[in-house]
Amino acid sequence: QLQLVESGGGLVQPGGSLRLSCTASRFSLDYYTIGWFRQAPGKEREGISCITYRNWRTTSLESVKGRFTISRDNAKKTVYLQMNNLKPEDTAVYYCAAEWAPSSPMCAVVVSAARYAHWGQGTQVTVSS
């Protein structure tokens, strides 16, 4: 079974940057759409960015456009989330997840989490001065 491990979280001041990594173990990320989700205390989990396998097309939540960039390196079995100009409201546990989608030309962030069969354990991002 595909296993995902997130890393790169931490404490950062407002306006700072972090790069999260989502690395697959045992199997490659080929044929998977990868999504990044986050869940803040007391709030529902929300999708924030995704990238397809077929054409590397990306989709991001409006509130993170221009600040967050998703990318993937299939050879390294890793998907990245570069987060710039972080704000206190970005504080959350960030998860990556994989959806089997070998031919999908696009992905959506406002989707049921149930579409993603494989999840990482999450990494904490705290934005605070």
XYZ file of C-alpha atoms in Angstrom:
129
model
C 0.000 0.000 0.000
C 1.190 3.481 -0.841
C 2.540 5.252 2.225
C 3.063 8.998 2.396
C 5.255 10.927 4.787
C 5.060 14.693 5.197
C 7.934 16.802 6.452
C 9.001 20.420 6.597
C 6.504 21.841 9.039
C 7.440 24.051 11.940
C 7.093 27.425 13.581
C 7.526 30.485 11.389
C 6.844 34.178 11.768
C 4.187 35.914 9.691
C 5.565 36.666 6.261
C 7.961 33.752 6.430
C 8.242 30.678 4.225
C 8.228 26.926 4.569
C 8.493 24.103 2.079
C 6.561 20.978 2.854
C 7.490 17.657 1.314
C 5.335 14.622 0.768
C 7.411 11.547 0.032
C 6.116 8.134 -0.945
C 7.597 4.969 0.414
C 7.366 1.479 -1.049
C 5.708 2.658 -4.268
C 6.075 5.549 -6.681
C 3.676 8.442 -7.097
C 3.154 7.611 -10.755
C -0.516 7.693 -11.792
C -1.587 9.511 -8.623
C -3.048 12.952 -8.244
C -1.576 14.424 -5.070
C -3.439 16.864 -2.909
C -2.450 18.970 0.044
C -5.046 19.485 2.769
C -4.980 21.272 6.078
C -6.998 21.226 9.245
C -6.943 24.009 11.786
C -8.169 23.490 15.365
C -11.941 23.433 15.494
C -12.279 23.573 11.723
C -12.989 21.062 9.013
C -10.235 19.711 6.817
C -9.930 21.685 3.597
C -8.177 21.008 0.343
C -5.707 23.710 -0.589
C -3.771 22.522 -3.608
C -3.485 19.561 -5.942
C -1.387 18.391 -8.889
C -2.222 15.768 -11.479
C 0.017 12.987 -12.695
C -0.881 13.147 -16.378
C 0.032 16.746 -17.149
C 1.120 18.210 -13.814
C -1.829 20.566 -13.871
C -2.329 22.353 -10.581
C -5.307 23.825 -8.796
C -5.175 25.900 -5.629
C -7.568 27.410 -3.161
C -8.170 31.084 -3.844
C -6.850 32.119 -0.438
C -3.414 30.625 -1.141
C -2.988 31.541 -4.802
C 0.113 33.605 -5.321
C 1.541 32.412 -1.997
C 1.578 28.601 -2.201
C 3.023 26.567 -5.062
C 2.642 22.836 -5.502
C 5.115 20.836 -7.559
C 6.204 17.258 -7.984
C 9.331 15.282 -8.721
C 8.273 11.789 -9.692
C 11.849 10.528 -9.786
C 12.182 11.468 -6.117
C 8.642 10.249 -5.350
C 8.015 13.609 -3.754
C 5.474 16.392 -4.004
C 6.286 19.792 -2.564
C 4.236 22.660 -1.218
C 6.191 25.877 -1.190
C 4.476 28.318 1.154
C 5.456 31.961 1.096
C 4.138 35.022 2.900
C 2.606 32.844 5.574
C -0.176 34.240 7.708
C -1.418 33.271 11.170
C -4.564 31.859 9.561
C -2.382 29.336 7.730
C -1.705 27.636 11.059
C -2.900 24.045 10.783
C -1.859 20.455 10.429
C -1.013 19.885 6.774
C -1.649 16.548 5.118
C -0.825 15.180 1.720
C -2.985 12.554 0.078
C -2.978 10.485 -3.091
C -5.824 9.714 -5.484
C -5.411 7.062 -8.179
C -5.971 9.110 -11.337
C -3.696 8.059 -14.202
C -5.603 9.875 -16.928
C -7.142 12.861 -15.193
C -6.172 16.113 -16.917
C -7.176 18.241 -13.950
C -7.867 18.101 -10.238
C -10.044 20.037 -7.819
C -9.420 21.154 -4.257
C -13.036 21.343 -3.222
C -13.617 17.622 -3.205
C -14.553 14.956 -0.769
C -11.547 13.717 1.124
C -12.913 10.232 0.482
C -11.596 10.474 -3.096
C -8.105 10.209 -1.701
C -7.321 6.694 -0.572
C -3.879 7.283 0.863
C -2.942 9.846 3.509
C 0.130 10.925 5.371
C 0.252 11.462 9.102
C 0.379 15.252 8.852
C 2.875 17.944 9.744
C 2.197 20.930 11.968
C 2.617 24.438 10.593
C 2.398 27.276 13.096
C 2.577 30.891 11.996
C 3.081 33.180 14.936
C 5.213 36.062 16.087
